[in-house]
Amino acid sequence: MRILHITNHVEKIGNGIVNVAVDLACLQSQDGHDVAVASAGGEFETLLARHNIKHCQLDQSRQPLNLLKAAWRFSEIVQQFQPDIVHAHMMTGVVLAGILRQAYQYHLVSTVHNEFQRSAVLMGLADRVIAVSQAVSDSMVKRGIPENKLRVVSNGTLGSPRHPNIQDYQPLPLHSPAITTVAGMYTRKGIAELIAAFTKIAPKFPEAHLYLVGNGPDRFIFEAIVDNIPCAKLRQRIHFEGFQPEPQRYMLATDIFVLASYCESFGLVLTEAREAGCAIVASDVDGIPETLDNRQAGILVPPKDSQSLANVLTQLLGDSVQLQYWKNRAKQNLERFKAVRVHEETMNVYRELVKNYNVRTVMDTKEVLLMKTPTAPMR
């Protein structure tokens, strides 16, 4: 099968959408398919090349003139690559591919990663719409996408071709007990509430430290909150670590991992924190309960509620048996978060659309066998 993925970029900046697209492309190529990726480029181009995946330059920035250029460029890419499937992972890509679909007769698949965005409804332009959790699927039905288009393929990046196995990472020498989040520095990630919760519990647990791993446009807001904490010693226990290409090293040294998001389609980072053996505390929103096996693998708290978060942190830090219990629970039932499973289920979605794929494969195999079979001599 010939598969073309469209993403805004392939930069190595911790973007979950890009990471999932790169994983899929690599695993599909390993499985013998012809795969290309169209994007504005980035560090993952090297990894794609190692997997024999062609990268096609495509700038999808949303200035009117550039969008016209992007449509022209995309048509060139399609003519050259002739995909059976175009898989769009972001809104601009699905619009571009949707406009040109009839002219080039490929099948269009989209993946809804951030359903909280208003523009996510445009992903419904595709022939099949993959939702990364059941919660996302339910939300998209309410927003008008037909159920017969939707397929749930739960997210998963464990065993990714992008990085080594978890056992190959060396944990960092963090202060213990360590409370960590790995998230973009956005207000919607609940960073302010996490800082507030930490300041509430800090006097009772003077050895505890908070590590904030990630970058983003609202970082200055959170730094200002910390700068305004009166106690200098407390300020010194809150660490802004910025973007880290190997957040697993933080997770392996972490006691409690927190994701305090206001909204979260799935929460891929939670699966990585689970694999590292952290006790998990996260917001009870959207796809997060699914990611935590419906409360079996982590503790859920209401979003935007720093006091509830502080109460749970106090319970865990004050009870080593309970803390160890949740660390052990996090590491159970991780097989379903493997990137290989996501690849297999995604290929099943493609096969619904490329009806003659299996027939073509059998015919091609027969042709090869006939060419290799010696012809009997004429009598």
Short mmCIF file of C-alpha atoms in Angstrom, two decimals:
data_model
loop_
_atom_site.label_atom_id
_atom_site.label_comp_id
_atom_site.label_asym_id
_atom_site.label_seq_id
_atom_site.Cartn_x
_atom_site.Cartn_y
_atom_site.Cartn_z
CA MET A 1 0.00 0.00 0.00
CA ARG A 2 1.21 3.53 -0.73
CA ILE A 3 0.67 5.79 2.29
CA LEU A 4 1.22 9.54 2.54
CA HIS A 5 1.13 11.21 5.97
CA ILE A 6 0.60 14.97 6.31
CA THR A 7 1.75 16.84 9.43
CA ASN A 8 2.64 20.48 10.02
CA HIS A 9 6.26 19.53 10.78
CA VAL A 10 8.45 16.68 12.00
CA GLU A 11 10.35 18.60 14.66
CA LYS A 12 11.61 16.83 17.76
CA ILE A 13 9.89 19.12 20.28
CA GLY A 14 7.69 16.71 22.23
CA ASN A 15 4.59 17.23 20.07
CA GLY A 16 2.42 14.14 20.60
CA ILE A 17 0.67 14.44 17.23
CA VAL A 18 3.98 14.48 15.36
CA ASN A 19 5.34 11.63 17.48
CA VAL A 20 2.35 9.39 16.67
CA ALA A 21 2.58 10.20 12.94
CA VAL A 22 6.32 9.44 12.85
CA ASP A 23 5.78 6.16 14.73
CA LEU A 24 3.09 5.09 12.27
CA ALA A 25 5.18 5.98 9.23
CA CYS A 26 8.21 4.05 10.51
CA LEU A 27 6.25 0.94 11.48
CA GLN A 28 4.31 0.95 8.20
CA SER A 29 7.55 1.13 6.25
CA GLN A 30 9.02 -1.70 8.34
CA ASP A 31 5.93 -3.72 7.42
CA GLY A 32 6.75 -3.37 3.71
CA HIS A 33 4.52 -0.47 2.65
CA ASP A 34 5.66 2.52 0.56
CA VAL A 35 5.46 5.50 2.88
CA ALA A 36 6.05 9.24 2.50
CA VAL A 37 5.59 12.17 4.87
CA ALA A 38 4.74 15.72 3.77
CA SER A 39 5.60 18.48 6.24
CA ALA A 40 7.65 21.63 6.78
CA GLY A 41 10.49 19.42 8.01
CA GLY A 42 12.42 18.92 11.21
CA GLU A 43 14.84 16.70 13.11
CA PHE A 44 12.84 13.50 12.51
CA GLU A 45 13.71 13.64 8.79
CA THR A 46 16.88 11.68 9.64
CA LEU A 47 14.87 8.92 11.34
CA LEU A 48 12.42 8.80 8.43
CA ALA A 49 15.26 8.44 5.94
CA ARG A 50 16.72 5.54 7.95
CA HIS A 51 13.35 3.80 7.53
CA ASN A 52 13.33 4.42 3.74
CA ILE A 53 10.53 6.98 4.07
CA LYS A 54 10.53 9.87 1.62
CA HIS A 55 10.08 13.31 3.17
CA CYS A 56 8.34 15.89 0.94
CA GLN A 57 8.66 19.56 1.85
CA LEU A 58 5.23 21.13 2.41
CA ASP A 59 4.74 24.47 4.19
CA GLN A 60 1.14 24.68 5.46
CA SER A 61 1.38 28.00 7.32
CA ARG A 62 -1.98 29.69 7.08
CA GLN A 63 -1.31 32.88 5.12
CA PRO A 64 -3.69 33.06 2.13
CA LEU A 65 -0.95 33.22 -0.53
CA ASN A 66 1.01 30.42 1.10
CA LEU A 67 -2.08 28.19 1.27
CA LEU A 68 -2.43 28.51 -2.51
CA LYS A 69 1.23 27.53 -2.87
CA ALA A 70 0.68 24.64 -0.46
CA ALA A 71 -2.25 23.35 -2.53
CA TRP A 72 -0.11 23.46 -5.67
CA ARG A 73 2.80 21.77 -3.91
CA PHE A 74 0.56 19.09 -2.43
CA SER A 75 -0.86 18.29 -5.87
CA GLU A 76 2.73 17.82 -7.11
CA ILE A 77 3.49 15.46 -4.23
CA VAL A 78 0.37 13.40 -4.90
CA GLN A 79 1.08 13.18 -8.63
CA GLN A 80 4.61 11.97 -7.94
CA PHE A 81 3.85 9.56 -5.08
CA GLN A 82 0.35 8.39 -6.16
CA PRO A 83 -0.84 7.34 -2.70
CA ASP A 84 -3.62 4.87 -1.98
CA ILE A 85 -4.11 6.52 1.42
CA VAL A 86 -3.50 10.09 2.53
CA HIS A 87 -3.47 10.28 6.34
CA ALA A 88 -3.86 13.83 7.70
CA HIS A 89 -2.98 14.45 11.34
CA MET A 90 -3.76 18.16 11.55
CA MET A 91 -6.53 20.43 10.34
CA THR A 92 -4.78 22.27 7.46
CA GLY A 93 -3.63 18.97 6.00
CA VAL A 94 -7.09 17.44 5.97
CA VAL A 95 -8.52 20.53 4.24
CA LEU A 96 -5.81 20.47 1.57
CA ALA A 97 -6.22 16.74 1.01
CA GLY A 98 -10.02 17.01 1.07
CA ILE A 99 -10.08 19.66 -1.67
CA LEU A 100 -7.89 17.62 -4.02
CA ARG A 101 -9.24 14.15 -3.22
CA GLN A 102 -11.63 13.84 -6.15
CA ALA A 103 -8.99 14.88 -8.68
CA TYR A 104 -6.50 12.22 -7.59
CA GLN A 105 -8.78 9.48 -6.25
CA TYR A 106 -6.95 8.57 -3.07
CA HIS A 107 -8.70 7.68 0.17
CA LEU A 108 -8.47 10.20 2.99
CA VAL A 109 -8.03 9.30 6.67
CA SER A 110 -7.75 11.82 9.51
CA THR A 111 -6.84 11.44 13.17
CA VAL A 112 -8.47 13.67 15.78
CA HIS A 113 -5.84 14.34 18.44
CA ASN A 114 -7.14 17.62 19.93
CA GLU A 115 -10.92 17.44 19.75
CA PHE A 116 -11.28 20.42 22.13
CA GLN A 117 -10.27 22.73 19.25
CA ARG A 118 -13.23 24.14 17.32
CA SER A 119 -11.52 23.35 14.03
CA ALA A 120 -11.40 19.64 14.92
CA VAL A 121 -14.80 19.19 13.25
CA LEU A 122 -13.04 19.74 9.90
CA MET A 123 -11.36 16.37 10.38
CA GLY A 124 -14.75 14.98 9.38
CA LEU A 125 -13.91 15.81 5.74
CA ALA A 126 -12.05 12.48 5.63
CA ASP A 127 -13.49 9.13 4.54
CA ARG A 128 -12.53 7.69 7.92
CA VAL A 129 -11.92 9.64 11.11
CA ILE A 130 -9.73 8.00 13.74
CA ALA A 131 -10.43 9.06 17.33
CA VAL A 132 -7.58 8.53 19.82
CA SER A 133 -9.99 7.59 22.63
CA GLN A 134 -13.63 6.65 23.08
CA ALA A 135 -14.18 10.02 24.77
CA VAL A 136 -12.96 11.79 21.61
CA SER A 137 -15.22 9.64 19.44
CA ASP A 138 -18.26 10.45 21.59
CA SER A 139 -17.44 14.15 21.43
CA MET A 140 -17.08 14.13 17.64
CA VAL A 141 -20.45 12.38 17.22
CA LYS A 142 -22.04 15.17 19.27
CA ARG A 143 -20.37 17.69 16.96
CA GLY A 144 -21.90 16.16 13.87
CA ILE A 145 -19.39 13.65 12.48
CA PRO A 146 -21.30 10.52 11.37
CA GLU A 147 -20.68 7.45 13.50
CA ASN A 148 -20.10 5.29 10.44
CA LYS A 149 -16.99 7.38 9.65
CA LEU A 150 -15.48 7.13 13.11
CA ARG A 151 -13.05 4.46 14.30
CA VAL A 152 -11.44 4.41 17.75
CA VAL A 153 -7.72 3.62 17.71
CA SER A 154 -6.50 4.36 21.22
CA ASN A 155 -3.17 6.16 21.32
CA GLY A 156 0.05 4.42 22.24
CA THR A 157 3.75 5.12 21.79
CA LEU A 158 5.46 2.49 23.96
CA GLY A 159 8.10 0.64 22.00
CA SER A 160 8.36 3.60 19.63
CA PRO A 161 11.05 3.56 16.92
CA ARG A 162 11.87 7.13 18.00
CA HIS A 163 13.68 6.18 21.20
CA PRO A 164 15.34 3.31 23.09
CA ASN A 165 13.59 0.96 25.50
CA ILE A 166 12.84 2.39 28.94
CA GLN A 167 15.51 0.10 30.46
CA ASP A 168 18.20 1.86 28.41
CA TYR A 169 17.67 5.27 30.06
CA GLN A 170 19.63 6.40 33.11
CA PRO A 171 17.46 8.16 35.73
CA LEU A 172 18.50 11.65 36.71
CA PRO A 173 19.65 12.42 40.29
CA LEU A 174 16.50 14.31 41.31
CA HIS A 175 15.68 15.34 44.85
CA SER A 176 13.39 12.82 46.52
CA PRO A 177 10.47 12.68 46.86
CA ALA A 178 10.11 14.09 43.36
CA ILE A 179 6.82 15.32 41.91
CA THR A 180 6.99 15.83 38.14
CA THR A 181 4.89 16.90 35.20
CA VAL A 182 5.92 16.71 31.54
CA ALA A 183 3.67 19.05 29.58
CA GLY A 184 3.58 22.04 27.30
CA MET A 185 3.61 25.26 29.28
CA TYR A 186 -0.02 26.15 28.57
CA THR A 187 -2.66 27.30 31.05
CA ARG A 188 -4.90 24.41 29.96
CA LYS A 189 -2.28 21.94 31.26
CA GLY A 190 -3.06 22.96 34.85
CA ILE A 191 0.49 24.06 35.67
CA ALA A 192 -0.73 26.92 37.90
CA GLU A 193 -2.93 24.53 39.89
CA LEU A 194 -0.03 22.11 40.31
CA ILE A 195 2.22 24.89 41.62
CA ALA A 196 -0.55 25.99 43.99
CA ALA A 197 -1.01 22.42 45.25
CA PHE A 198 2.72 22.05 45.81
CA THR A 199 2.91 25.26 47.83
CA LYS A 200 0.09 23.92 50.06
CA ILE A 201 1.91 20.65 50.86
CA ALA A 202 5.50 21.89 50.84
CA PRO A 203 5.69 22.90 54.54
CA LYS A 204 4.59 19.40 55.63
CA PHE A 205 7.07 17.64 53.28
CA PRO A 206 10.26 19.76 53.33
CA GLU A 207 12.23 17.25 51.24
CA ALA A 208 9.77 17.23 48.32
CA HIS A 209 10.65 19.00 45.04
CA LEU A 210 8.52 19.87 42.00
CA TYR A 211 9.89 19.45 38.46
CA LEU A 212 8.12 21.19 35.57
CA VAL A 213 9.41 19.69 32.30
CA GLY A 214 8.38 21.43 29.08
CA ASN A 215 8.21 24.73 27.25
CA GLY A 216 5.39 26.85 25.90
CA PRO A 217 3.94 30.34 25.54
CA ASP A 218 2.57 30.56 29.11
CA ARG A 219 5.77 29.64 30.88
CA PHE A 220 6.38 33.26 31.93
CA ILE A 221 3.02 33.24 33.76
CA PHE A 222 4.02 30.23 35.84
CA GLU A 223 7.50 31.61 36.50
CA ALA A 224 5.88 34.82 37.77
CA ILE A 225 3.68 32.79 40.14
CA VAL A 226 6.76 31.10 41.59
CA ASP A 227 8.70 34.38 41.78
CA ASN A 228 5.88 35.80 43.94
CA ILE A 229 6.10 33.02 46.54
CA PRO A 230 7.36 34.78 49.70
CA CYS A 231 9.55 31.93 50.95
CA ALA A 232 12.87 31.76 49.07
CA LYS A 233 13.56 28.18 50.18
CA LEU A 234 10.22 27.08 48.76
CA ARG A 235 10.92 28.84 45.44
CA GLN A 236 14.18 26.90 45.20
CA ARG A 237 12.24 23.60 45.36
CA ILE A 238 10.28 24.33 42.16
CA HIS A 239 12.34 23.63 39.04
CA PHE A 240 11.55 24.80 35.50
CA GLU A 241 13.43 22.28 33.37
CA GLY A 242 12.34 23.38 29.89
CA PHE A 243 11.91 20.97 27.00
CA GLN A 244 13.82 17.72 27.47
CA PRO A 245 14.40 15.30 24.57
CA GLU A 246 14.57 12.41 27.07
CA PRO A 247 11.82 13.03 29.65
CA GLN A 248 12.02 9.32 30.54
CA ARG A 249 15.12 10.15 32.63
CA TYR A 250 12.96 12.42 34.79
CA MET A 251 10.13 9.90 35.01
CA LEU A 252 12.43 7.10 36.16
CA ALA A 253 13.54 9.29 39.09
CA THR A 254 10.01 10.52 39.88
CA ASP A 255 7.80 9.36 42.75
CA ILE A 256 4.55 11.05 41.70
CA PHE A 257 3.72 12.10 38.15
CA VAL A 258 0.97 14.70 37.77
CA LEU A 259 -1.03 15.72 34.70
CA ALA A 260 -3.46 18.40 35.86
CA SER A 261 -4.95 19.28 32.44
CA TYR A 262 -8.30 21.02 31.98
CA CYS A 263 -8.87 18.95 28.80
CA GLU A 264 -6.93 16.04 27.35
CA SER A 265 -7.94 13.80 24.46
CA PHE A 266 -5.81 10.91 25.69
CA GLY A 267 -2.70 11.91 27.66
CA LEU A 268 0.08 10.00 25.91
CA VAL A 269 2.62 11.14 28.48
CA LEU A 270 0.72 9.19 31.13
CA THR A 271 1.51 5.92 29.39
CA GLU A 272 5.22 6.78 29.46
CA ALA A 273 5.01 7.75 33.14
CA ARG A 274 3.25 4.46 33.84
CA GLU A 275 5.98 2.53 32.04
CA ALA A 276 8.58 4.31 34.20
CA GLY A 277 6.77 3.21 37.34
CA CYS A 278 5.52 6.54 38.68
CA ALA A 279 2.47 6.84 40.89
CA ILE A 280 0.01 8.79 38.73
CA VAL A 281 -2.31 11.65 39.67
CA ALA A 282 -4.31 13.21 36.84
CA SER A 283 -7.42 15.20 36.00
CA ASP A 284 -10.70 13.36 35.58
CA VAL A 285 -11.37 14.71 32.07
CA ASP A 286 -11.91 13.44 28.52
CA GLY A 287 -9.69 10.47 27.62
CA ILE A 288 -7.55 10.43 30.79
CA PRO A 289 -9.70 7.86 32.66
CA GLU A 290 -9.26 5.47 29.69
CA THR A 291 -5.50 6.01 29.80
CA LEU A 292 -5.51 5.10 33.50
CA ASP A 293 -7.64 1.95 33.09
CA ASN A 294 -10.67 3.72 34.60
CA ARG A 295 -9.01 4.53 37.95
CA GLN A 296 -7.17 1.21 38.21
CA ALA A 297 -3.75 2.63 37.29
CA GLY A 298 -3.86 6.11 38.82
CA ILE A 299 -5.76 8.55 41.00
CA LEU A 300 -8.16 11.00 39.32
CA VAL A 301 -8.92 14.47 40.68
CA PRO A 302 -11.26 17.23 39.47
CA PRO A 303 -9.63 19.72 37.06
CA LYS A 304 -8.86 23.28 38.18
CA ASP A 305 -8.94 22.16 41.83
CA SER A 306 -5.60 22.70 43.55
CA GLN A 307 -6.95 21.69 46.97
CA SER A 308 -8.09 18.25 45.80
CA LEU A 309 -4.74 17.79 44.11
CA ALA A 310 -2.93 18.84 47.30
CA ASN A 311 -5.01 16.37 49.34
CA VAL A 312 -4.02 13.44 47.11
CA LEU A 313 -0.34 14.46 47.10
CA THR A 314 -0.47 14.63 50.91
CA GLN A 315 -1.94 11.12 51.11
CA LEU A 316 0.70 9.63 48.84
CA LEU A 317 3.70 11.40 50.37
CA GLY A 318 2.48 10.59 53.87
CA ASP A 319 1.97 6.87 53.26
CA SER A 320 4.86 4.94 51.68
CA VAL A 321 2.75 1.77 51.37
CA GLN A 322 0.05 3.59 49.41
CA LEU A 323 2.68 5.32 47.26
CA GLN A 324 4.27 1.98 46.38
CA TYR A 325 0.86 0.46 45.67
CA TRP A 326 0.12 3.10 43.00
CA LYS A 327 3.61 2.79 41.53
CA ASN A 328 3.00 -0.94 41.08
CA ARG A 329 -0.50 -0.41 39.67
CA ALA A 330 0.81 2.02 37.05
CA LYS A 331 3.03 -0.65 35.49
CA GLN A 332 0.22 -3.15 34.95
CA ASN A 333 -1.65 -3.69 31.65
CA LEU A 334 0.73 -1.68 29.46
CA GLU A 335 0.67 -3.96 26.41
CA ARG A 336 -2.29 -2.09 24.88
CA PHE A 337 -0.23 1.12 24.69
CA LYS A 338 2.33 -0.34 22.28
CA ALA A 339 2.96 1.61 19.07
CA VAL A 340 2.78 -1.67 17.13
CA ARG A 341 -0.85 -2.15 18.18
CA VAL A 342 -1.69 1.38 16.97
CA HIS A 343 -0.02 0.56 13.64
CA GLU A 344 -1.99 -2.68 13.21
CA GLU A 345 -5.35 -1.10 14.03
CA THR A 346 -4.64 1.86 11.75
CA MET A 347 -3.82 -0.50 8.87
CA ASN A 348 -7.19 -2.18 9.44
CA VAL A 349 -8.86 1.21 8.94
CA TYR A 350 -6.94 1.71 5.68
CA ARG A 351 -8.00 -1.73 4.43
CA GLU A 352 -11.66 -0.78 4.83
CA LEU A 353 -11.08 1.86 2.16
CA VAL A 354 -8.59 0.16 -0.16
CA LYS A 355 -10.99 -2.69 -0.95
CA ASN A 356 -8.80 -4.47 -3.47
CA TYR A 357 -5.61 -4.31 -1.39
CA ASN A 358 -5.57 -7.99 -0.39
CA VAL A 359 -6.65 -9.08 -3.90
CA ARG A 360 -3.85 -7.03 -5.47
CA THR A 361 -1.31 -8.46 -3.06
CA VAL A 362 -2.32 -12.03 -3.89
CA MET A 363 -2.22 -11.32 -7.64
CA ASP A 364 1.21 -9.70 -7.37
CA THR A 365 2.48 -12.74 -5.42
CA LYS A 366 1.10 -15.13 -8.06
CA GLU A 367 2.76 -13.14 -10.84
CA VAL A 368 6.13 -13.35 -9.07
CA LEU A 369 5.71 -17.11 -8.55
CA LEU A 370 4.79 -17.65 -12.21
CA MET A 371 7.86 -15.71 -13.33
CA LYS A 372 10.05 -17.91 -11.11
CA THR A 373 8.45 -21.23 -12.21
CA PRO A 374 10.41 -22.89 -15.05
CA THR A 375 8.38 -23.50 -18.20
CA ALA A 376 8.09 -27.14 -19.29
CA PRO A 377 9.83 -27.83 -22.64
CA MET A 378 7.58 -28.26 -25.68
CA ARG A 379 7.36 -31.85 -27.08
#
